[in-house]
Amino acid sequence: MNPQAKRPGRGVVVVGAQWGDEGKGKIVDHLAADADVVVRFQGGANAGHTLVIDGRKTVLHLIPSGVLRGKPCAIGPGCVVDPEALVEELETLAAQGCSPGPDLLLVSRAAPMILPVHKRLDRARERAAGSEAIGTTGRGIGPAYEDVVARRGLRFLDLDQGEPHLRARIDGLLRERNPRLEALGEQPMTAAELLEPLRAVHGRLAPYLADVGRYLHRRRGEGASVLYEGAQGTLLDVLHGTYPYVTSSSTLAANACLGAGVGPSAIDEVVGIAKAYTTRVGAGPFPTELSDALGERLRDVGREFGATTGRPRRCGWLDVPGLRYAARVNGLTALGMTKLDVLSGLEEIRIAVAYRWRGETLDELPVEPLALVEAEPVYETLPGWSDDIASVRRYADLPVAARRFVERVEALVEVPVTMVSVAADREAVIERER
């Protein structure tokens, strides 16, 4: 080894440790202060990361949260990108005084595009499924990923190959998708309906297109630290989540490498984000769900409404077996706990510490569909606290009961809780001294 060679910068992956909506955007924004590059590695505009800075709320769907720190950001080839949604997000940021140019935002040329046919098919399927619908956002994510695997999807690089090439790719896609639309009672789409939007946005997005993996490799070699931002959560992973009520991509930390275009040696730390309670959007089993006034309280106090769809989130007690599962499959090295303040004012706080199913005690959340429905949580009860903690900025200043709650979760999951968020504002993240 050359002793003069520069050591590659650190790589930190941030993933959701529950069913998504854990507040990853806020933690990524916090960590981005010390990062050199932030990259989004999976999902699409079905994700929503909400940030509150100086009292102003910003919701990002595709562009990494680091953009509000003025850090270079990238959208990796593992994402499916709606070109129109990306342009809209750029215009929204520009209206707020943040207008990232090609020097601050890179979009992978290899990233698959979400087209109008994907969104129409997504919504038609959900309508046809009726009571068995899984609760997608209707933004075409699933159909777009299907076309990637079937090798018929369009990528941004197809826009640079000339219109005859683009038209041929679209014709091939519609040969497969139009019969399905008609079977669902929808009108088939024409090539023009897909071509026109692409013509409209191509010039706007062309300067941003780049080889993201190569860029990250170069920056790491220069010593830059890279923050890898995931979307959704562990329990929505297409392979390891609560199937079939899952998203269409891999949400786990290992996918940061594939979705960004780097090797496993690029990752040094994996931070899982979890609320102090649990939420879920859409259909699917939710063992610790509170379908009562307490669940309503958590929803109201926590403002638990989807950043992308506005749908009310289902709320329940913290699920430690689920966090243990997330810690194992992601290889978590740290946990960040958000929305601790939402529990303020409760006399008692419950934590699910295990599950009972058919005479067995399970220490991890079962992902088998039948077990997930039948399993009963085993709860541990802790004392609550009445203090308003939103203005607290040192861990030692939190109420004793709040600290005991955090430390009990840490002991049960066996992963250090290194950050605690106590309010929506950017500054309300407490770093724990260890």
CSV table of C-alpha atoms in Angstrom, one decimal:
chain,number,residue,atom,x,y,z
A,1,MET,CA,0.0,0.0,0.0
A,2,ASN,CA,1.2,3.5,-0.9
A,3,PRO,CA,1.4,5.4,2.5
A,4,GLN,CA,0.9,8.6,0.6
A,5,ALA,CA,-2.4,7.5,-1.0
A,6,LYS,CA,-5.5,9.4,0.3
A,7,ARG,CA,-7.8,7.2,2.4
A,8,PRO,CA,-11.3,6.9,0.8
A,9,GLY,CA,-14.0,8.9,2.6
A,10,ARG,CA,-16.5,7.3,4.9
A,11,GLY,CA,-19.8,5.9,3.7
A,12,VAL,CA,-22.9,6.1,5.9
A,13,VAL,CA,-26.2,4.5,4.9
A,14,VAL,CA,-29.5,5.8,6.4
A,15,VAL,CA,-32.5,3.4,6.2
A,16,GLY,CA,-35.9,3.2,7.7
A,17,ALA,CA,-36.2,0.6,10.5
A,18,GLN,CA,-40.0,0.3,10.5
A,19,TRP,CA,-42.7,0.6,7.8
A,20,GLY,CA,-41.3,3.9,6.5
A,21,ASP,CA,-42.3,7.5,7.4
A,22,GLU,CA,-39.7,7.4,10.3
A,23,GLY,CA,-38.3,10.9,9.7
A,24,LYS,CA,-35.3,9.8,7.6
A,25,GLY,CA,-35.2,13.1,5.7
A,26,LYS,CA,-34.7,15.0,8.9
A,27,ILE,CA,-31.9,12.8,10.1
A,28,VAL,CA,-30.2,12.8,6.6
A,29,ASP,CA,-30.4,16.6,6.7
A,30,HIS,CA,-28.8,16.5,10.1
A,31,LEU,CA,-26.0,14.1,9.1
A,32,ALA,CA,-25.5,16.0,5.8
A,33,ALA,CA,-23.9,18.8,7.7
A,34,ASP,CA,-20.8,16.7,8.0
A,35,ALA,CA,-21.1,14.8,4.6
A,36,ASP,CA,-19.6,15.8,1.3
A,37,VAL,CA,-22.2,14.1,-1.0
A,38,VAL,CA,-25.7,12.7,-0.5
A,39,VAL,CA,-27.2,10.1,-2.8
A,40,ARG,CA,-30.6,8.6,-3.0
A,41,PHE,CA,-30.4,4.9,-3.9
A,42,GLN,CA,-33.9,3.4,-4.4
A,43,GLY,CA,-37.6,4.1,-4.7
A,44,GLY,CA,-39.2,7.0,-6.5
A,45,ALA,CA,-41.6,9.8,-6.0
A,46,ASN,CA,-43.7,7.6,-3.7
A,47,ALA,CA,-41.5,8.7,-0.9
A,48,GLY,CA,-41.8,12.0,0.9
A,49,HIS,CA,-39.1,13.5,3.2
A,50,THR,CA,-40.4,16.4,5.2
A,51,LEU,CA,-38.0,19.0,6.6
A,52,VAL,CA,-38.8,22.0,8.8
A,53,ILE,CA,-36.1,24.8,8.6
A,54,ASP,CA,-36.7,28.1,10.4
A,55,GLY,CA,-40.4,27.2,10.6
A,56,ARG,CA,-40.8,26.6,6.9
A,57,LYS,CA,-41.8,23.1,5.7
A,58,THR,CA,-40.2,21.5,2.6
A,59,VAL,CA,-41.3,18.2,1.2
A,60,LEU,CA,-38.9,16.3,-1.0
A,61,HIS,CA,-39.8,13.3,-3.1
A,62,LEU,CA,-36.8,12.5,-5.3
A,63,ILE,CA,-34.0,15.0,-4.6
A,64,PRO,CA,-31.9,14.0,-1.5
A,65,SER,CA,-32.4,16.0,1.7
A,66,GLY,CA,-28.8,17.2,1.5
A,67,VAL,CA,-29.8,19.7,-1.1
A,68,LEU,CA,-31.1,22.1,1.6
A,69,ARG,CA,-27.5,22.0,3.1
A,70,GLY,CA,-26.1,23.1,-0.3
A,71,LYS,CA,-24.3,19.7,-0.6
A,72,PRO,CA,-23.8,17.9,-3.9
A,73,CYS,CA,-26.6,15.4,-4.3
A,74,ALA,CA,-27.2,12.4,-6.7
A,75,ILE,CA,-30.1,10.2,-7.7
A,76,GLY,CA,-28.7,6.7,-8.3
A,77,PRO,CA,-29.6,4.2,-11.0
A,78,GLY,CA,-31.5,2.2,-8.4
A,79,CYS,CA,-34.3,4.8,-8.3
A,80,VAL,CA,-37.2,5.0,-10.7
A,81,VAL,CA,-37.6,8.6,-11.7
A,82,ASP,CA,-40.7,10.4,-13.0
A,83,PRO,CA,-39.1,13.1,-15.2
A,84,GLU,CA,-42.1,15.4,-14.9
A,85,ALA,CA,-42.1,15.0,-11.1
A,86,LEU,CA,-38.4,15.8,-10.9
A,87,VAL,CA,-38.9,19.0,-13.0
A,88,GLU,CA,-41.7,20.0,-10.7
A,89,GLU,CA,-39.6,19.4,-7.6
A,90,LEU,CA,-36.8,21.5,-9.1
A,91,GLU,CA,-39.2,24.3,-9.8
A,92,THR,CA,-40.7,24.1,-6.2
A,93,LEU,CA,-37.2,24.4,-4.7
A,94,ALA,CA,-36.3,27.3,-7.0
A,95,ALA,CA,-39.4,29.1,-5.8
A,96,GLN,CA,-38.1,28.7,-2.2
A,97,GLY,CA,-34.8,30.1,-3.1
A,98,CYS,CA,-32.9,26.8,-3.5
A,99,SER,CA,-32.1,26.1,-7.2
A,100,PRO,CA,-29.5,23.3,-7.5
A,101,GLY,CA,-27.6,23.4,-10.8
A,102,PRO,CA,-25.8,20.5,-12.4
A,103,ASP,CA,-22.8,21.1,-10.2
A,104,LEU,CA,-25.0,20.2,-7.1
A,105,LEU,CA,-27.4,17.6,-8.5
A,106,LEU,CA,-26.6,14.6,-10.6
A,107,VAL,CA,-29.2,12.2,-12.0
A,108,SER,CA,-28.1,8.8,-13.2
A,109,ARG,CA,-28.3,8.3,-16.9
A,110,ALA,CA,-29.1,4.7,-16.2
A,111,ALA,CA,-32.0,5.5,-13.9
A,112,PRO,CA,-35.3,4.0,-15.3
A,113,MET,CA,-38.0,6.5,-16.1
A,114,ILE,CA,-41.6,6.4,-14.8
A,115,LEU,CA,-44.0,7.2,-17.7
A,116,PRO,CA,-47.7,8.1,-17.8
A,117,VAL,CA,-48.5,4.5,-18.7
A,118,HIS,CA,-47.0,3.3,-15.5
A,119,LYS,CA,-49.1,5.6,-13.4
A,120,ARG,CA,-52.3,4.8,-15.3
A,121,LEU,CA,-51.7,1.1,-14.8
A,122,ASP,CA,-50.8,1.5,-11.1
A,123,ARG,CA,-54.1,3.3,-10.4
A,124,ALA,CA,-56.2,0.9,-12.5
A,125,ARG,CA,-54.8,-2.1,-10.7
A,126,GLU,CA,-55.6,-0.7,-7.3
A,127,ARG,CA,-59.2,0.1,-8.4
A,128,ALA,CA,-59.6,-3.4,-9.7
A,129,ALA,CA,-58.2,-5.0,-6.6
A,130,GLY,CA,-60.9,-3.4,-4.4
A,131,SER,CA,-60.7,-4.6,-0.8
A,132,GLU,CA,-57.5,-6.5,-1.7
A,133,ALA,CA,-55.6,-3.4,-2.8
A,134,ILE,CA,-52.3,-3.0,-1.1
A,135,GLY,CA,-52.4,0.8,-0.9
A,136,THR,CA,-49.9,2.0,-3.4
A,137,THR,CA,-49.4,5.8,-4.0
A,138,GLY,CA,-50.6,5.4,-7.6
A,139,ARG,CA,-47.3,7.0,-8.9
A,140,GLY,CA,-46.3,4.1,-11.1
A,141,ILE,CA,-43.5,2.8,-9.0
A,142,GLY,CA,-44.3,-0.9,-9.2
A,143,PRO,CA,-45.1,-1.1,-12.9
A,144,ALA,CA,-41.8,0.9,-13.6
A,145,TYR,CA,-39.7,-1.6,-11.6
A,146,GLU,CA,-41.5,-4.5,-13.4
A,147,ASP,CA,-40.4,-3.1,-16.7
A,148,VAL,CA,-36.8,-2.8,-15.5
A,149,VAL,CA,-36.8,-6.5,-14.7
A,150,ALA,CA,-38.5,-7.4,-17.9
A,151,ARG,CA,-35.9,-5.4,-19.8
A,152,ARG,CA,-38.4,-3.2,-21.6
A,153,GLY,CA,-38.2,-0.1,-19.4
A,154,LEU,CA,-36.9,3.2,-20.7
A,155,ARG,CA,-33.9,4.9,-19.1
A,156,PHE,CA,-32.7,8.5,-19.2
A,157,LEU,CA,-29.9,7.5,-21.5
A,158,ASP,CA,-32.6,6.5,-24.1
A,159,LEU,CA,-33.4,10.2,-24.5
A,160,ASP,CA,-30.0,10.8,-26.1
A,161,GLN,CA,-30.2,8.1,-28.7
A,162,GLY,CA,-32.5,9.9,-31.2
A,163,GLU,CA,-36.2,9.9,-31.7
A,164,PRO,CA,-36.4,6.7,-33.9
A,165,HIS,CA,-34.7,4.8,-31.0
A,166,LEU,CA,-37.0,6.4,-28.4
A,167,ARG,CA,-40.1,5.7,-30.5
A,168,ALA,CA,-39.1,2.1,-31.0
A,169,ARG,CA,-38.6,1.6,-27.2
A,170,ILE,CA,-42.0,3.2,-26.5
A,171,ASP,CA,-43.8,1.1,-29.1
A,172,GLY,CA,-42.3,-2.0,-27.5
A,173,LEU,CA,-43.4,-1.0,-24.1
A,174,LEU,CA,-47.0,-0.2,-25.2
A,175,ARG,CA,-47.3,-3.6,-26.9
A,176,GLU,CA,-46.9,-5.1,-23.5
A,177,ARG,CA,-48.8,-2.6,-21.4
A,178,ASN,CA,-51.8,-1.6,-23.5
A,179,PRO,CA,-53.5,-5.1,-23.5
A,180,ARG,CA,-53.2,-5.0,-19.7
A,181,LEU,CA,-54.8,-1.5,-19.5
A,182,GLU,CA,-57.7,-2.7,-21.7
A,183,ALA,CA,-58.2,-5.8,-19.6
A,184,LEU,CA,-58.6,-3.4,-16.6
A,185,GLY,CA,-61.2,-1.3,-18.5
A,186,GLU,CA,-58.8,1.5,-19.3
A,187,GLN,CA,-58.2,3.2,-22.6
A,188,PRO,CA,-54.9,2.2,-24.3
A,189,MET,CA,-52.2,4.8,-24.6
A,190,THR,CA,-50.5,6.1,-27.8
A,191,ALA,CA,-46.8,6.7,-28.3
A,192,ALA,CA,-47.5,10.4,-28.6
A,193,GLU,CA,-48.9,10.5,-25.1
A,194,LEU,CA,-45.5,9.2,-23.8
A,195,LEU,CA,-43.3,11.1,-26.3
A,196,GLU,CA,-44.7,14.6,-25.7
A,197,PRO,CA,-44.0,14.8,-22.0
A,198,LEU,CA,-40.4,13.4,-22.6
A,199,ARG,CA,-39.8,16.1,-25.3
A,200,ALA,CA,-41.0,18.7,-22.9
A,201,VAL,CA,-38.6,17.8,-20.0
A,202,HIS,CA,-35.6,16.4,-21.9
A,203,GLY,CA,-33.9,19.8,-22.4
A,204,ARG,CA,-34.5,20.8,-18.8
A,205,LEU,CA,-33.0,17.6,-17.3
A,206,ALA,CA,-30.2,16.9,-19.8
A,207,PRO,CA,-27.6,19.0,-18.0
A,208,TYR,CA,-28.1,16.9,-14.8
A,209,LEU,CA,-27.6,13.5,-16.3
A,210,ALA,CA,-24.3,11.7,-15.4
A,211,ASP,CA,-22.7,8.4,-14.4
A,212,VAL,CA,-23.4,8.6,-10.7
A,213,GLY,CA,-21.5,5.5,-9.8
A,214,ARG,CA,-18.3,6.8,-11.4
A,215,TYR,CA,-18.8,10.2,-9.8
A,216,LEU,CA,-19.1,8.6,-6.3
A,217,HIS,CA,-16.0,6.4,-6.9
A,218,ARG,CA,-14.0,9.5,-7.8
A,219,ARG,CA,-15.2,11.6,-4.9
A,220,ARG,CA,-14.5,8.8,-2.4
A,221,GLY,CA,-11.0,8.5,-3.8
A,222,GLU,CA,-10.6,12.2,-3.1
A,223,GLY,CA,-11.5,11.5,0.5
A,224,ALA,CA,-15.2,12.7,0.3
A,225,SER,CA,-17.7,11.3,2.8
A,226,VAL,CA,-20.9,10.0,1.2
A,227,LEU,CA,-24.3,9.7,2.8
A,228,TYR,CA,-26.6,7.1,1.2
A,229,GLU,CA,-30.3,8.0,1.7
A,230,GLY,CA,-33.0,5.3,1.5
A,231,ALA,CA,-36.7,5.6,1.1
A,232,GLN,CA,-39.6,3.7,2.8
A,233,GLY,CA,-38.6,1.2,5.5
A,234,THR,CA,-37.2,-2.2,6.2
A,235,LEU,CA,-40.6,-3.9,6.7
A,236,LEU,CA,-41.6,-2.7,3.2
A,237,ASP,CA,-38.6,-4.4,1.5
A,238,VAL,CA,-39.7,-6.4,-1.5
A,239,LEU,CA,-37.8,-9.5,-0.4
A,240,HIS,CA,-37.5,-9.2,3.4
A,241,GLY,CA,-40.6,-7.1,4.3
A,242,THR,CA,-44.2,-8.1,5.2
A,243,TYR,CA,-44.9,-9.5,1.7
A,244,PRO,CA,-47.2,-8.9,-0.2
A,245,TYR,CA,-47.8,-5.6,1.5
A,246,VAL,CA,-44.4,-4.2,0.5
A,247,THR,CA,-42.9,-1.6,-1.9
A,248,SER,CA,-41.4,-2.6,-5.3
A,249,SER,CA,-37.7,-2.2,-4.4
A,250,SER,CA,-35.2,-3.3,-1.8
A,251,THR,CA,-35.2,-0.8,1.0
A,252,LEU,CA,-32.3,-2.5,2.9
A,253,ALA,CA,-28.8,-1.0,3.5
A,254,ALA,CA,-27.2,-3.6,1.2
A,255,ASN,CA,-29.1,-2.1,-1.7
A,256,ALA,CA,-27.3,1.2,-1.2
A,257,CYS,CA,-24.4,-0.3,-3.1
A,258,LEU,CA,-26.4,-1.6,-6.0
A,259,GLY,CA,-28.7,1.4,-6.2
A,260,ALA,CA,-25.8,3.9,-6.1
A,261,GLY,CA,-23.3,2.0,-8.2
A,262,VAL,CA,-20.6,1.4,-5.6
A,263,GLY,CA,-19.1,-1.7,-4.0
A,264,PRO,CA,-19.7,-3.0,-0.5
A,265,SER,CA,-16.4,-1.7,0.7
A,266,ALA,CA,-17.8,1.8,0.3
A,267,ILE,CA,-20.0,1.4,3.4
A,268,ASP,CA,-18.7,2.0,6.9
A,269,GLU,CA,-21.8,2.6,9.0
A,270,VAL,CA,-25.5,1.8,8.8
A,271,VAL,CA,-28.0,4.1,10.7
A,272,GLY,CA,-31.5,2.9,11.2
A,273,ILE,CA,-34.3,5.5,11.8
A,274,ALA,CA,-37.3,4.6,14.0
A,275,LYS,CA,-40.0,6.6,15.7
A,276,ALA,CA,-40.6,6.3,19.4
A,277,TYR,CA,-43.8,4.5,18.3
A,278,THR,CA,-44.8,2.8,15.1
A,279,THR,CA,-46.8,3.9,12.1
A,280,ARG,CA,-47.9,2.3,8.9
A,281,VAL,CA,-49.6,3.6,5.7
A,282,GLY,CA,-51.8,1.5,3.5
A,283,ALA,CA,-53.0,-2.1,3.9
A,284,GLY,CA,-51.3,-5.0,5.7
A,285,PRO,CA,-51.0,-6.5,9.2
A,286,PHE,CA,-50.0,-4.2,12.0
A,287,PRO,CA,-49.8,-6.1,15.3
A,288,THR,CA,-49.2,-3.1,17.7
A,289,GLU,CA,-51.8,-0.9,16.0
A,290,LEU,CA,-54.0,1.2,18.4
A,291,SER,CA,-57.5,1.5,16.9
A,292,ASP,CA,-58.7,3.7,19.7
A,293,ALA,CA,-58.5,7.2,21.1
A,294,LEU,CA,-54.8,6.7,22.0
A,295,GLY,CA,-54.1,5.8,18.4
A,296,GLU,CA,-55.9,9.0,17.3
A,297,ARG,CA,-53.9,11.0,19.8
A,298,LEU,CA,-50.6,9.8,18.4
A,299,ARG,CA,-51.8,10.6,14.9
A,300,ASP,CA,-53.0,14.1,15.8
A,301,VAL,CA,-50.0,15.1,18.0
A,302,GLY,CA,-47.5,13.5,15.6
A,303,ARG,CA,-49.2,14.9,12.5
A,304,GLU,CA,-49.2,11.5,11.0
A,305,PHE,CA,-50.4,12.1,7.5
A,306,GLY,CA,-48.4,11.0,4.5
A,307,ALA,CA,-46.1,13.5,3.0
A,308,THR,CA,-46.8,12.2,-0.5
A,309,THR,CA,-50.5,11.3,-0.4
A,310,GLY,CA,-51.8,13.0,2.7
A,311,ARG,CA,-53.3,9.7,3.9
A,312,PRO,CA,-53.7,9.3,7.6
A,313,ARG,CA,-51.1,6.9,9.1
A,314,ARG,CA,-52.1,4.0,11.3
A,315,CYS,CA,-50.4,4.4,14.7
A,316,GLY,CA,-49.4,1.9,17.4
A,317,TRP,CA,-46.9,1.2,20.2
A,318,LEU,CA,-43.2,0.8,19.5
A,319,ASP,CA,-42.4,-2.7,18.0
A,320,VAL,CA,-39.0,-3.8,19.4
A,321,PRO,CA,-39.2,-7.3,17.6
A,322,GLY,CA,-39.5,-5.3,14.4
A,323,LEU,CA,-36.5,-3.2,15.2
A,324,ARG,CA,-34.5,-6.3,16.1
A,325,TYR,CA,-35.3,-7.7,12.7
A,326,ALA,CA,-34.3,-4.4,11.0
A,327,ALA,CA,-31.1,-4.4,13.0
A,328,ARG,CA,-30.2,-7.9,11.8
A,329,VAL,CA,-31.1,-7.6,8.1
A,330,ASN,CA,-29.5,-4.2,7.7
A,331,GLY,CA,-26.5,-4.7,10.0
A,332,LEU,CA,-27.4,-1.6,11.9
A,333,THR,CA,-24.5,0.1,13.7
A,334,ALA,CA,-26.7,2.9,15.2
A,335,LEU,CA,-30.3,3.9,15.7
A,336,GLY,CA,-31.8,7.4,15.4
A,337,MET,CA,-35.0,7.8,17.3
A,338,THR,CA,-37.5,10.5,16.1
A,339,LYS,CA,-40.7,12.0,17.5
A,340,LEU,CA,-39.9,11.3,21.2
A,341,ASP,CA,-41.8,14.4,22.0
A,342,VAL,CA,-45.1,12.9,20.7
A,343,LEU,CA,-45.1,10.6,23.8
A,344,SER,CA,-45.0,13.5,26.2
A,345,GLY,CA,-48.0,13.7,28.4
A,346,LEU,CA,-48.7,10.0,28.5
A,347,GLU,CA,-48.9,8.5,32.0
A,348,GLU,CA,-47.7,5.1,30.7
A,349,ILE,CA,-45.9,4.0,27.6
A,350,ARG,CA,-46.0,0.5,26.3
A,351,ILE,CA,-43.3,-1.3,24.2
A,352,ALA,CA,-43.9,-4.6,22.4
A,353,VAL,CA,-40.9,-6.7,23.5
A,354,ALA,CA,-41.9,-10.1,21.9
A,355,TYR,CA,-44.7,-11.9,20.1
A,356,ARG,CA,-46.6,-15.1,21.0
A,357,TRP,CA,-47.7,-17.3,18.2
A,358,ARG,CA,-49.1,-20.9,18.5
A,359,GLY,CA,-47.4,-21.5,21.8
A,360,GLU,CA,-44.1,-20.0,20.8
A,361,THR,CA,-42.4,-16.7,22.0
A,362,LEU,CA,-40.8,-14.9,19.1
A,363,ASP,CA,-38.2,-12.2,19.7
A,364,GLU,CA,-38.3,-10.9,16.1
A,365,LEU,CA,-41.3,-9.7,14.1
A,366,PRO,CA,-42.6,-12.7,12.0
A,367,VAL,CA,-42.8,-11.7,8.3
A,368,GLU,CA,-44.8,-14.8,7.4
A,369,PRO,CA,-48.3,-13.4,6.5
A,370,LEU,CA,-50.3,-15.8,8.7
A,371,ALA,CA,-48.0,-15.4,11.7
A,372,LEU,CA,-48.1,-11.7,11.4
A,373,VAL,CA,-51.9,-11.7,11.5
A,374,GLU,CA,-52.2,-14.2,14.4
A,375,ALA,CA,-49.2,-13.2,16.6
A,376,GLU,CA,-50.0,-11.3,19.8
A,377,PRO,CA,-47.6,-8.7,21.1
A,378,VAL,CA,-46.1,-9.1,24.6
A,379,TYR,CA,-45.9,-5.6,26.1
A,380,GLU,CA,-43.7,-4.0,28.7
A,381,THR,CA,-45.0,-0.9,30.4
A,382,LEU,CA,-42.8,2.1,31.3
A,383,PRO,CA,-43.7,5.3,33.2
A,384,GLY,CA,-44.3,8.3,31.0
A,385,TRP,CA,-43.5,12.0,31.5
A,386,SER,CA,-45.4,15.2,31.4
A,387,ASP,CA,-42.7,17.7,30.5
A,388,ASP,CA,-42.7,19.4,27.1
A,389,ILE,CA,-39.3,18.4,25.6
A,390,ALA,CA,-39.5,20.2,22.3
A,391,SER,CA,-36.9,22.8,23.3
A,392,VAL,CA,-34.4,20.4,25.0
A,393,ARG,CA,-31.1,20.2,23.2
A,394,ARG,CA,-29.0,18.1,25.6
A,395,TYR,CA,-29.7,14.5,26.4
A,396,ALA,CA,-29.0,15.0,30.1
A,397,ASP,CA,-31.8,17.6,30.2
A,398,LEU,CA,-34.5,15.2,29.1
A,399,PRO,CA,-36.8,13.9,31.8
A,400,VAL,CA,-35.6,10.8,33.6
A,401,ALA,CA,-38.5,8.8,32.3
A,402,ALA,CA,-37.7,9.8,28.7
A,403,ARG,CA,-34.1,8.8,29.0
A,404,ARG,CA,-35.1,5.5,30.6
A,405,PHE,CA,-37.4,4.8,27.6
A,406,VAL,CA,-34.6,5.5,25.1
A,407,GLU,CA,-32.1,3.4,27.0
A,408,ARG,CA,-34.6,0.5,27.4
A,409,VAL,CA,-35.1,0.5,23.7
A,410,GLU,CA,-31.3,0.5,23.1
A,411,ALA,CA,-30.9,-2.4,25.5
A,412,LEU,CA,-33.7,-4.4,23.9
A,413,VAL,CA,-32.5,-3.9,20.3
A,414,GLU,CA,-28.8,-4.1,21.2
A,415,VAL,CA,-28.0,-1.2,18.9
A,416,PRO,CA,-26.9,2.2,20.3
A,417,VAL,CA,-29.4,5.0,20.0
A,418,THR,CA,-27.0,7.8,19.0
A,419,MET,CA,-29.5,10.5,18.0
A,420,VAL,CA,-32.9,11.6,19.4
A,421,SER,CA,-35.3,14.0,17.7
A,422,VAL,CA,-37.6,16.0,20.0
A,423,ALA,CA,-39.5,18.3,17.6
A,424,ALA,CA,-40.0,18.9,13.9
A,425,ASP,CA,-37.4,21.7,13.5
A,426,ARG,CA,-34.0,21.1,12.0
A,427,GLU,CA,-32.2,22.0,15.2
A,428,ALA,CA,-34.2,19.6,17.4
A,429,VAL,CA,-31.9,16.6,17.0
A,430,ILE,CA,-29.9,15.6,20.2
A,431,GLU,CA,-26.6,13.9,19.7
A,432,ARG,CA,-25.9,11.5,22.5
A,433,GLU,CA,-22.4,11.5,24.0
A,434,ARG,CA,-21.1,8.0,24.3
